[in-house]
């Protein structure tokens, strides 16, 4: 269904963000993970579009969105900047208040979006992450082996970019295929779209900058939130894969309760890619959770 929708671009926060929109009802922003793009939502969009106006966007550095080059000693890929992209995109579309459904890297952007723009975010569902600061602080061997790319991609440019660019398909399959479900959840058409976007000039750089920011400036922002007592105030539903590293290495619900005021969550019978492994179950959870938010 997503491929049949017009792909648009909107200049926000000094860059072009690529997105598609469909459906009717309250606004729901949907943010993807790594090394994907907005097409990861293709299995859940048809059902959710009957209840919500969906905005599926590519994060800066990913998909068909712009991939700006950071100046020396400064990151243009902090989650604060990436969250501002999405706040301005939604405002430009006429949505000053909205909910968020986000996976992986997009969920980290959503976390910052809720902290920096609590007036705009009515509620969020985050898929298969624990808070970034908690994950770095609690790194152990099992996590480092499962999330090896977290530590490879943060090396200074151009080393990790060169590795990705030398064989984008190999990188894609090495990251996604190494998860518990292998490559089975991904349709050939969407997999081809992931590979196309990963092969675009600048994508490898944008991805690495995203991860470098998470190991640098993003941790500083998260630590400052803790010092200031700044918590997520909107309703939060955290879902994670029972067969994934989040379940095995962390206590995600307890970690989210440390940084959010209204939290519920549970493990799903899947691995990391919940939206593509168990879409029907995710649809049911999303409809139940977002319908419970009074302001939607």
Tab-separated table of C-alpha atoms in Angstrom:
chain	number	residue	atom	x	y	z
A	1	UNK	CA	0.000	0.000	0.000
A	2	UNK	CA	2.762	2.479	0.868
A	3	UNK	CA	4.381	2.194	-2.557
A	4	UNK	CA	1.122	3.362	-4.108
A	5	UNK	CA	1.057	6.563	-2.078
A	6	UNK	CA	2.650	9.738	-3.333
A	7	UNK	CA	6.071	10.317	-1.848
A	8	UNK	CA	6.510	13.936	-0.818
A	9	UNK	CA	9.269	16.166	0.497
A	10	UNK	CA	8.959	19.094	2.844
A	11	UNK	CA	11.726	21.523	3.814
A	12	UNK	CA	11.889	21.698	7.599
A	13	UNK	CA	14.710	22.592	9.959
A	14	UNK	CA	16.818	23.583	6.897
A	15	UNK	CA	16.655	20.159	5.192
A	16	UNK	CA	14.205	18.163	3.043
A	17	UNK	CA	12.381	15.338	4.813
A	18	UNK	CA	10.754	12.639	2.674
A	19	UNK	CA	7.395	11.235	3.775
A	20	UNK	CA	4.053	9.762	2.742
A	21	UNK	CA	0.674	10.353	4.315
A	22	UNK	CA	-2.595	8.469	4.213
A	23	UNK	CA	-5.701	7.699	6.253
A	24	UNK	CA	-8.147	9.692	8.308
A	25	UNK	CA	-8.579	10.590	11.938
A	26	UNK	CA	-6.092	11.761	14.596
A	27	UNK	CA	-2.505	12.249	13.461
A	28	UNK	CA	0.007	9.435	14.035
A	29	UNK	CA	3.670	9.980	13.161
A	30	UNK	CA	5.522	6.754	12.330
A	31	UNK	CA	9.325	6.614	12.524
A	32	UNK	CA	11.496	3.770	11.255
A	33	UNK	CA	14.665	2.042	12.414
A	34	UNK	CA	18.093	1.117	11.045
A	35	UNK	CA	19.026	0.232	8.341
A	36	UNK	CA	15.519	0.776	7.031
A	37	UNK	CA	13.256	3.604	5.925
A	38	UNK	CA	9.544	4.405	6.194
A	39	UNK	CA	8.641	1.357	4.101
A	40	UNK	CA	9.064	-0.835	7.185
A	41	UNK	CA	5.458	0.063	8.103
A	42	UNK	CA	3.914	-1.421	4.943
A	43	UNK	CA	2.264	-4.345	6.752
A	44	UNK	CA	0.490	-2.197	9.361
A	45	UNK	CA	-0.423	0.929	7.385
A	46	UNK	CA	-3.599	-0.444	5.737
A	47	UNK	CA	-5.267	-1.277	9.061
A	48	UNK	CA	-4.046	1.773	10.974
A	49	UNK	CA	-5.022	4.159	8.166
A	50	UNK	CA	-8.675	3.326	8.868
A	51	UNK	CA	-8.320	4.995	12.267
A	52	UNK	CA	-5.534	7.569	11.951
A	53	UNK	CA	-4.001	10.072	9.583
A	54	UNK	CA	-0.611	8.460	9.176
A	55	UNK	CA	2.629	10.311	8.439
A	56	UNK	CA	5.428	7.861	7.627
A	57	UNK	CA	8.678	9.802	7.414
A	58	UNK	CA	12.322	9.075	6.629
A	59	UNK	CA	14.699	10.310	9.316
A	60	UNK	CA	17.467	12.674	8.227
A	61	UNK	CA	20.337	10.573	6.930
A	62	UNK	CA	18.028	7.746	5.906
A	63	UNK	CA	15.786	6.864	2.972
A	64	UNK	CA	15.159	9.750	0.605
A	65	UNK	CA	15.539	12.475	3.224
A	66	UNK	CA	18.524	14.821	3.116
A	67	UNK	CA	21.866	13.745	4.524
A	68	UNK	CA	23.632	16.930	5.650
A	69	UNK	CA	27.340	16.938	6.477
A	70	UNK	CA	28.134	17.905	10.050
A	71	UNK	CA	30.660	20.717	10.516
A	72	UNK	CA	33.849	19.956	12.471
A	73	UNK	CA	33.236	19.309	16.180
A	74	UNK	CA	29.463	19.537	15.777
A	75	UNK	CA	26.776	16.970	15.038
A	76	UNK	CA	23.777	17.604	12.816
A	77	UNK	CA	22.378	14.230	13.860
A	78	UNK	CA	21.650	14.660	17.542
A	79	UNK	CA	18.268	13.266	18.494
A	80	UNK	CA	17.364	16.822	19.523
A	81	UNK	CA	17.899	18.027	15.955
A	82	UNK	CA	16.206	14.960	14.449
A	83	UNK	CA	13.229	15.431	16.776
A	84	UNK	CA	12.990	19.070	15.698
A	85	UNK	CA	12.774	17.851	12.094
A	86	UNK	CA	9.684	15.837	12.934
A	87	UNK	CA	8.085	18.515	15.091
A	88	UNK	CA	8.383	20.990	12.211
A	89	UNK	CA	7.206	18.427	9.641
A	90	UNK	CA	4.039	17.696	11.579
A	91	UNK	CA	3.376	21.406	12.177
A	92	UNK	CA	3.841	22.099	8.466
A	93	UNK	CA	1.161	19.480	7.752
A	94	UNK	CA	-1.221	21.154	10.185
A	95	UNK	CA	-0.683	18.789	13.130
A	96	UNK	CA	0.360	20.659	16.258
A	97	UNK	CA	-0.587	17.672	18.414
A	98	UNK	CA	-0.057	14.054	17.436
A	99	UNK	CA	0.844	10.570	18.646
A	100	UNK	CA	3.988	8.630	17.690
A	101	UNK	CA	4.634	5.008	16.773
A	102	UNK	CA	8.382	4.446	16.409
A	103	UNK	CA	10.883	1.617	16.055
A	104	UNK	CA	14.584	1.363	16.912
A	105	UNK	CA	16.414	4.567	15.847
A	106	UNK	CA	13.110	6.294	15.227
A	107	UNK	CA	12.094	5.423	18.777
A	108	UNK	CA	15.176	7.237	20.073
A	109	UNK	CA	14.116	10.291	18.081
A	110	UNK	CA	10.601	9.901	19.499
A	111	UNK	CA	11.963	9.767	23.052
A	112	UNK	CA	13.703	13.106	22.532
A	113	UNK	CA	10.631	14.502	20.735
A	114	UNK	CA	8.513	13.767	23.796
A	115	UNK	CA	11.056	15.374	26.118
A	116	UNK	CA	11.665	18.523	24.078
A	117	UNK	CA	8.100	19.025	22.782
A	118	UNK	CA	5.732	17.684	25.440
A	119	UNK	CA	3.031	20.074	24.255
A	120	UNK	CA	2.931	18.337	20.869
A	121	UNK	CA	3.213	14.620	21.688
A	122	UNK	CA	-0.003	13.116	23.038
A	123	UNK	CA	1.341	9.610	23.496
A	124	UNK	CA	3.921	7.239	22.053
A	125	UNK	CA	4.512	3.558	21.407
A	126	UNK	CA	8.207	2.641	21.202
A	127	UNK	CA	9.371	-0.642	19.687
A	128	UNK	CA	12.315	-2.720	20.872
A	129	UNK	CA	14.535	-0.221	22.607
A	130	UNK	CA	15.537	0.685	26.125
A	131	UNK	CA	16.685	4.256	26.830
A	132	UNK	CA	19.982	4.968	25.074
A	133	UNK	CA	21.827	6.011	28.226
A	134	UNK	CA	20.793	2.833	30.038
A	135	UNK	CA	21.904	0.646	27.146
A	136	UNK	CA	25.367	2.201	26.963
A	137	UNK	CA	25.832	2.168	30.737
A	138	UNK	CA	24.837	-1.509	30.980
A	139	UNK	CA	26.740	-2.834	27.972
A	140	UNK	CA	27.918	-6.403	28.477
A	141	UNK	CA	29.395	-9.057	26.220
A	142	UNK	CA	26.027	-10.419	25.054
A	143	UNK	CA	24.811	-6.957	24.078
A	144	UNK	CA	28.098	-6.049	22.377
A	145	UNK	CA	27.941	-9.211	20.271
A	146	UNK	CA	24.291	-8.687	19.295
A	147	UNK	CA	24.658	-4.942	18.651
A	148	UNK	CA	28.181	-4.928	17.216
A	149	UNK	CA	27.215	-2.169	14.795
A	150	UNK	CA	26.670	0.235	17.729
A	151	UNK	CA	30.414	0.157	18.309
A	152	UNK	CA	31.566	-0.081	14.697
A	153	UNK	CA	29.523	2.828	13.309
A	154	UNK	CA	30.755	5.323	15.907
A	155	UNK	CA	34.342	5.121	14.684
A	156	UNK	CA	35.562	8.343	13.007
A	157	UNK	CA	34.706	8.938	9.373
A	158	UNK	CA	35.447	7.551	6.793
A	159	UNK	CA	36.214	4.068	8.147
A	160	UNK	CA	32.703	2.709	8.877
A	161	UNK	CA	31.186	4.515	5.897
A	162	UNK	CA	33.722	2.833	3.614
A	163	UNK	CA	32.760	-0.581	4.952
A	164	UNK	CA	29.051	0.009	4.261
A	165	UNK	CA	29.603	1.575	0.845
A	166	UNK	CA	31.821	-1.265	-0.304
A	167	UNK	CA	28.865	-3.687	-0.216
A	168	UNK	CA	25.533	-2.209	0.972
A	169	UNK	CA	23.658	-5.470	0.431
A	170	UNK	CA	26.128	-7.413	2.547
A	171	UNK	CA	25.847	-4.823	5.316
A	172	UNK	CA	22.048	-4.907	5.176
A	173	UNK	CA	21.896	-8.687	5.397
A	174	UNK	CA	24.623	-8.837	8.045
A	175	UNK	CA	22.647	-6.525	10.336
A	176	UNK	CA	19.072	-7.599	9.631
A	177	UNK	CA	19.680	-11.258	8.895
A	178	UNK	CA	21.619	-11.793	12.109
A	179	UNK	CA	18.523	-11.172	14.239
A	180	UNK	CA	16.427	-14.033	15.595
A	181	UNK	CA	14.037	-14.242	12.604
A	182	UNK	CA	16.713	-14.024	9.903
A	183	UNK	CA	15.560	-12.535	6.591
A	184	UNK	CA	12.141	-14.221	6.548
A	185	UNK	CA	10.059	-11.204	7.716
A	186	UNK	CA	11.152	-8.953	4.841
A	187	UNK	CA	9.341	-9.012	1.510
A	188	UNK	CA	11.531	-8.847	-1.618
A	189	UNK	CA	9.999	-5.545	-2.703
A	190	UNK	CA	10.646	-3.793	0.607
A	191	UNK	CA	14.070	-5.359	0.988
A	192	UNK	CA	14.971	-3.947	-2.424
A	193	UNK	CA	13.834	-0.520	-1.237
A	194	UNK	CA	15.994	-0.783	1.873
A	195	UNK	CA	18.967	-1.674	-0.302
A	196	UNK	CA	18.250	1.146	-2.786
A	197	UNK	CA	18.220	3.745	-0.041
A	198	UNK	CA	21.240	2.298	1.726
A	199	UNK	CA	23.143	2.630	-1.575
A	200	UNK	CA	22.289	6.330	-2.035
A	201	UNK	CA	25.192	8.790	-1.746
A	202	UNK	CA	25.467	10.029	1.817
A	203	UNK	CA	23.349	7.350	3.473
A	204	UNK	CA	26.276	5.487	5.011
A	205	UNK	CA	27.549	8.794	6.391
A	206	UNK	CA	24.122	9.765	7.754
A	207	UNK	CA	23.703	6.403	9.482
A	208	UNK	CA	27.129	6.635	11.086
A	209	UNK	CA	26.491	10.206	12.223
A	210	UNK	CA	23.233	9.068	13.829
A	211	UNK	CA	25.116	6.469	15.867
A	212	UNK	CA	28.023	8.789	16.639
A	213	UNK	CA	25.563	11.304	18.050
A	214	UNK	CA	23.931	8.644	20.215
A	215	UNK	CA	27.316	7.774	21.737
A	216	UNK	CA	28.174	11.440	22.244
A	217	UNK	CA	25.933	14.501	22.360
A	218	UNK	CA	22.769	12.465	22.920
A	219	UNK	CA	24.205	11.000	26.132
A	220	UNK	CA	25.002	14.508	27.318
A	221	UNK	CA	21.407	15.569	26.684
A	222	UNK	CA	20.074	12.461	28.456
A	223	UNK	CA	22.312	13.050	31.467
A	224	UNK	CA	21.157	16.662	31.656
A	225	UNK	CA	17.529	15.483	31.679
A	226	UNK	CA	18.305	13.249	34.648
A	227	UNK	CA	19.992	16.100	36.507
A	228	UNK	CA	17.033	18.388	35.806
A	229	UNK	CA	14.414	15.730	36.600
A	230	UNK	CA	13.016	16.023	33.081
A	231	UNK	CA	10.809	12.993	32.348
A	232	UNK	CA	8.466	11.955	29.567
A	233	UNK	CA	5.006	13.047	30.664
A	234	UNK	CA	2.840	11.612	27.871
A	235	UNK	CA	1.482	8.047	28.030
A	236	UNK	CA	4.150	5.590	26.882
A	237	UNK	CA	3.751	1.999	25.701
A	238	UNK	CA	7.029	0.086	25.336
A	239	UNK	CA	7.012	-3.148	23.351
A	240	UNK	CA	10.026	-5.342	22.737
A	241	UNK	CA	10.772	-8.680	21.134
A	242	UNK	CA	10.908	-11.652	23.485
A	243	UNK	CA	13.525	-13.245	21.223
A	244	UNK	CA	15.769	-10.192	20.991
A	245	UNK	CA	18.689	-8.598	22.796
A	246	UNK	CA	16.524	-6.043	24.625
A	247	UNK	CA	14.738	-8.861	26.470
A	248	UNK	CA	17.938	-10.798	27.063
A	249	UNK	CA	20.206	-7.967	28.194
A	250	UNK	CA	17.993	-5.393	29.918
A	251	UNK	CA	14.865	-4.892	32.007
A	252	UNK	CA	13.236	-2.481	29.541
A	253	UNK	CA	10.043	-1.729	31.453
A	254	UNK	CA	11.990	-0.865	34.606
A	255	UNK	CA	14.355	1.340	32.613
A	256	UNK	CA	11.477	3.241	31.006
A	257	UNK	CA	9.855	3.771	34.398
A	258	UNK	CA	12.986	5.643	35.458
A	259	UNK	CA	12.560	8.250	32.700
A	260	UNK	CA	8.793	8.386	32.063
A	261	UNK	CA	5.814	9.175	34.261
A	262	UNK	CA	3.165	6.989	32.569
A	263	UNK	CA	4.529	3.665	31.339
A	264	UNK	CA	3.191	0.275	30.402
A	265	UNK	CA	4.756	-2.395	28.263
A	266	UNK	CA	5.444	-6.029	27.523
A	267	UNK	CA	7.422	-8.439	25.386
A	268	UNK	CA	6.019	-9.488	22.022
A	269	UNK	CA	6.389	-13.003	20.522
A	270	UNK	CA	8.967	-11.803	18.009
A	271	UNK	CA	12.486	-10.606	17.524
A	272	UNK	CA	13.642	-7.057	16.839
A	273	UNK	CA	11.492	-6.240	13.793
A	274	UNK	CA	8.066	-6.307	15.446
A	275	UNK	CA	6.210	-4.459	12.660
A	276	UNK	CA	7.361	-6.960	10.046
A	277	UNK	CA	7.413	-10.124	12.162
A	278	UNK	CA	4.050	-9.855	13.970
A	279	UNK	CA	2.137	-7.024	12.229
A	280	UNK	CA	-1.324	-8.226	13.266
A	281	UNK	CA	-0.337	-8.230	16.926
A	282	UNK	CA	1.219	-4.787	16.638
A	283	UNK	CA	-1.923	-3.421	14.985
A	284	UNK	CA	-4.028	-4.722	17.873
A	285	UNK	CA	-1.687	-3.214	20.462
A	286	UNK	CA	-1.562	0.129	18.654
A	287	UNK	CA	-5.330	0.399	18.295
A	288	UNK	CA	-5.853	-0.463	21.945
A	289	UNK	CA	-3.191	1.890	23.278
A	290	UNK	CA	-3.854	4.922	21.126
A	291	UNK	CA	-7.621	4.649	21.571
A	292	UNK	CA	-7.044	4.869	25.341
A	293	UNK	CA	-5.419	8.309	25.051
A	294	UNK	CA	-8.147	10.800	25.822
A	295	UNK	CA	-6.753	13.648	23.719
A	296	UNK	CA	-6.599	11.614	20.496
